[in-house]
mmCIF file of C-alpha atoms in Angstrom:
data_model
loop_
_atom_site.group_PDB
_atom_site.id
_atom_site.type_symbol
_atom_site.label_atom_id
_atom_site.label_comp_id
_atom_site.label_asym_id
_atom_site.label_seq_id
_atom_site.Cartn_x
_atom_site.Cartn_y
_atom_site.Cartn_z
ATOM 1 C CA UNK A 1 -12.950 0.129 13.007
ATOM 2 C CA UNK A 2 -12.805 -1.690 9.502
ATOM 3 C CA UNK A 3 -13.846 -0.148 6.001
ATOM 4 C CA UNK A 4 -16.021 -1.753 4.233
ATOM 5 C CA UNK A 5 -13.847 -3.059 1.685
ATOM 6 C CA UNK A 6 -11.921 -4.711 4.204
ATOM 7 C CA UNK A 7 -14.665 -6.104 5.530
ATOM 8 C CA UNK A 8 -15.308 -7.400 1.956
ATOM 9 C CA UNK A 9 -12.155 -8.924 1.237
ATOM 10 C CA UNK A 10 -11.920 -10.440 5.135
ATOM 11 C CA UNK A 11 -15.571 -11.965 4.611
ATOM 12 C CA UNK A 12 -15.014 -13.216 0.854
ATOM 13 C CA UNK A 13 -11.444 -13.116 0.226
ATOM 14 C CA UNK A 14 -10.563 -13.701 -3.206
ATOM 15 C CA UNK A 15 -7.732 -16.292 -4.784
ATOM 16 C CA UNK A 16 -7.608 -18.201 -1.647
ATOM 17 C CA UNK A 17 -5.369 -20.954 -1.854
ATOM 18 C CA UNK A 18 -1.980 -22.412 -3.753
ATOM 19 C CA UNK A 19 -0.483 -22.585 -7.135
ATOM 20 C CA UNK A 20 1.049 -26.260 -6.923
ATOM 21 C CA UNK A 21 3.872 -25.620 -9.785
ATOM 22 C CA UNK A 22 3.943 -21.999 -9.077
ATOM 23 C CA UNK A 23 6.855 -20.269 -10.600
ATOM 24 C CA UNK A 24 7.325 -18.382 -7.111
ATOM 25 C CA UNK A 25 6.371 -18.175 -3.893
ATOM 26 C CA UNK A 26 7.060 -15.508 -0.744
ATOM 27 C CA UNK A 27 6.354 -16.041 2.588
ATOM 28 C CA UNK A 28 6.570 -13.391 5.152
ATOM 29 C CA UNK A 29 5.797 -13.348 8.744
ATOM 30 C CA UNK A 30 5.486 -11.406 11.838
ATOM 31 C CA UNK A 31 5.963 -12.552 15.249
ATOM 32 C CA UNK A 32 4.436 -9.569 17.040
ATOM 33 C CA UNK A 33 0.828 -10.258 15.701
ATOM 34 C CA UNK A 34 1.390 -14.276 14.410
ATOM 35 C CA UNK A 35 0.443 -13.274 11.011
ATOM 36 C CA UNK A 36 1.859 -15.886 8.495
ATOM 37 C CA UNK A 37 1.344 -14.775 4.441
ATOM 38 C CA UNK A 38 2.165 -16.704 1.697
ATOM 39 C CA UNK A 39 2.047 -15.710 -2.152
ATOM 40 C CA UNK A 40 2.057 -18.386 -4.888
ATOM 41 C CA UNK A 41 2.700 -16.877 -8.647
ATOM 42 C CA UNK A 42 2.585 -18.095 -11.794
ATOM 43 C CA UNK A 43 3.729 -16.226 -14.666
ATOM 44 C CA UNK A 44 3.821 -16.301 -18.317
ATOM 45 C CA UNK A 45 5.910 -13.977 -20.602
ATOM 46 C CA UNK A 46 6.378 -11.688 -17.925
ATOM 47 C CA UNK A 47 2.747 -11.297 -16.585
ATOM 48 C CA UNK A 48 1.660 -12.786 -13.747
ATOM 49 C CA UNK A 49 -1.451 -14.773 -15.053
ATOM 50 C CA UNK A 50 -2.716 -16.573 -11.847
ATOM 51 C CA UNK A 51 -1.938 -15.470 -7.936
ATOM 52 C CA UNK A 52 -3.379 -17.403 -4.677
ATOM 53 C CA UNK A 53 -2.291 -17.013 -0.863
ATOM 54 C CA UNK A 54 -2.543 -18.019 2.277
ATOM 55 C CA UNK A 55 -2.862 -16.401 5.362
ATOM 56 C CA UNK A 56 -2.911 -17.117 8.818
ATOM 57 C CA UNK A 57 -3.756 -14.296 10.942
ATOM 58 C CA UNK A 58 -6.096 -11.453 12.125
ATOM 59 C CA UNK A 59 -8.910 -9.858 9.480
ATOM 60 C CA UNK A 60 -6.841 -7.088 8.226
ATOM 61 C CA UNK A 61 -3.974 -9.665 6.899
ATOM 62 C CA UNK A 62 -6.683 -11.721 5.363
ATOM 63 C CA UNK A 63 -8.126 -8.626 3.872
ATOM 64 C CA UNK A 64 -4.293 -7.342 2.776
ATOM 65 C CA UNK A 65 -4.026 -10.471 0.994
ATOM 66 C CA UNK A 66 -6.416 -10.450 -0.892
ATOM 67 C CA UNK A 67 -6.307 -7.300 -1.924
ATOM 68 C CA UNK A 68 -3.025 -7.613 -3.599
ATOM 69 C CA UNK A 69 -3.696 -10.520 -5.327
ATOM 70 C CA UNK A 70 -6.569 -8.681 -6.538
ATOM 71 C CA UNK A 71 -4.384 -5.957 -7.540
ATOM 72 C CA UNK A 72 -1.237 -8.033 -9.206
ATOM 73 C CA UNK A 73 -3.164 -10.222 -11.613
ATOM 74 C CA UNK A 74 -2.592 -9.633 -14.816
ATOM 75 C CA UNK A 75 0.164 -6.531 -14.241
ATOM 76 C CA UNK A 76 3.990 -7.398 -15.201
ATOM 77 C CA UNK A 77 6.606 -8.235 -12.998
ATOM 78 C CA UNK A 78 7.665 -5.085 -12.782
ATOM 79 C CA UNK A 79 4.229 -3.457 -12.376
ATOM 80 C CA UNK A 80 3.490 -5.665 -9.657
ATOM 81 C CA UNK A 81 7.224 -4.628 -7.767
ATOM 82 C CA UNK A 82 5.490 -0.893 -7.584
ATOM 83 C CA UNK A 83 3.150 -1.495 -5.273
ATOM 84 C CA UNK A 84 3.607 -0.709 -2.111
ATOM 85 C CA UNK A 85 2.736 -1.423 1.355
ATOM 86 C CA UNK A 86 0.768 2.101 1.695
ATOM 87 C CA UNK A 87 -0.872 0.976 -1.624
ATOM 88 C CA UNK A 88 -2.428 -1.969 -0.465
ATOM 89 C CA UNK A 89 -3.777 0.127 2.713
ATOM 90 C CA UNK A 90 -5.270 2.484 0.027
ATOM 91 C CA UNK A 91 -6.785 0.208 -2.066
ATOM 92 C CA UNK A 92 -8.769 -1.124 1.059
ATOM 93 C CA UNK A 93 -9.860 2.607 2.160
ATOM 94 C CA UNK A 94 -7.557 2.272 4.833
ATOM 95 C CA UNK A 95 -6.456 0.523 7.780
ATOM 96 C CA UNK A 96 -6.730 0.928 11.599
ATOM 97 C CA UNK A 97 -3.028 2.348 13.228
ATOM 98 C CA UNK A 98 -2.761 -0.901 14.899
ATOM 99 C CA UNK A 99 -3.217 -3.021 11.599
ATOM 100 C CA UNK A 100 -0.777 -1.268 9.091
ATOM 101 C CA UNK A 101 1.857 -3.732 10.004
ATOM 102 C CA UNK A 102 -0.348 -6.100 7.935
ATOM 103 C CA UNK A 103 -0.766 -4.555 4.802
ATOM 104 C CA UNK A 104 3.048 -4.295 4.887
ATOM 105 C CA UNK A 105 2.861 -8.664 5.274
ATOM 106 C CA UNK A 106 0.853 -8.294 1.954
ATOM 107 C CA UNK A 107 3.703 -6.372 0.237
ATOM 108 C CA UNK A 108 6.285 -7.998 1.425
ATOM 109 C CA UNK A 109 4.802 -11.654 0.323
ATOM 110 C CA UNK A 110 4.485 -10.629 -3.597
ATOM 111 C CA UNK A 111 7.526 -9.068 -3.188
ATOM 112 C CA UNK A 112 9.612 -12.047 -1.870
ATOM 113 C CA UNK A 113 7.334 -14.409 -4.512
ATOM 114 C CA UNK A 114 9.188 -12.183 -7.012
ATOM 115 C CA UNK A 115 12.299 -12.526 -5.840
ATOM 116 C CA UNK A 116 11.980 -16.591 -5.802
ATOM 117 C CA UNK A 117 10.639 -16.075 -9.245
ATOM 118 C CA UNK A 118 13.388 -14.097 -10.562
ATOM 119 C CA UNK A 119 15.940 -16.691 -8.694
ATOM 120 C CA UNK A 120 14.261 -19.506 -10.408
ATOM 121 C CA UNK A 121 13.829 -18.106 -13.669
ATOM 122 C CA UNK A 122 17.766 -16.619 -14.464
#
């Protein structure tokens, strides 16, 4: 059902946990499936230097989340606003039907941690 690279990613995740004085942070959620992401950033002249999350839900929103921290660090702001949700399913070899509401959680998070970023940082 899962590719190996999500197995990967849900197995050992990678920048699990949360920037404390993170210069933003997105949370996204959906109440269909109960998965809860959340995106801590921190950013220095314009590239985003360090990335955690957390996630509560199902394998492939673990495995979403990590990927796109995986896939953000070190990119600009506006490198990191290009990727989409059908990126993130890409960049995993794919997702089941039933799961591609999660790598769209993924998305979304880094998404809405730019947006606080960009309202904290005027």
């Amino acid at each position: 059902m899962y590719t190996d690279k999500v197995m990967d990613h849900f197995t050992n995740p990678r920048n699990v946990g949360e920037i404390k004085q993170a210069d933003g942070v997105g949370e996204v959620g959906n109440a269909k499936c109960g998965d809860i992401m959340r995106i801590y950033l921190q950013v220095e002249n314009n590239i985003i230097t360090d990335v955690k999350f957390k996630t509560f839900g199902c394998g492939a929103a673990i495995a979403t989340s990590s990927m796109v921290t995986e896939m953000v660090k070190g990119k600009t702001i506006e490198e990191a606003l290009e990727i989409s949700n059908q990126a993130v399913a890409e960049a995993l070899d794919g997702l089941p039907p039933a799961k591609m509401h999660c790598s769209n959680l993924a998305a979304d998070a880094l998404h809405e941690a730019i947006r606080d970023y960009h309202e904290k940082h005027k």
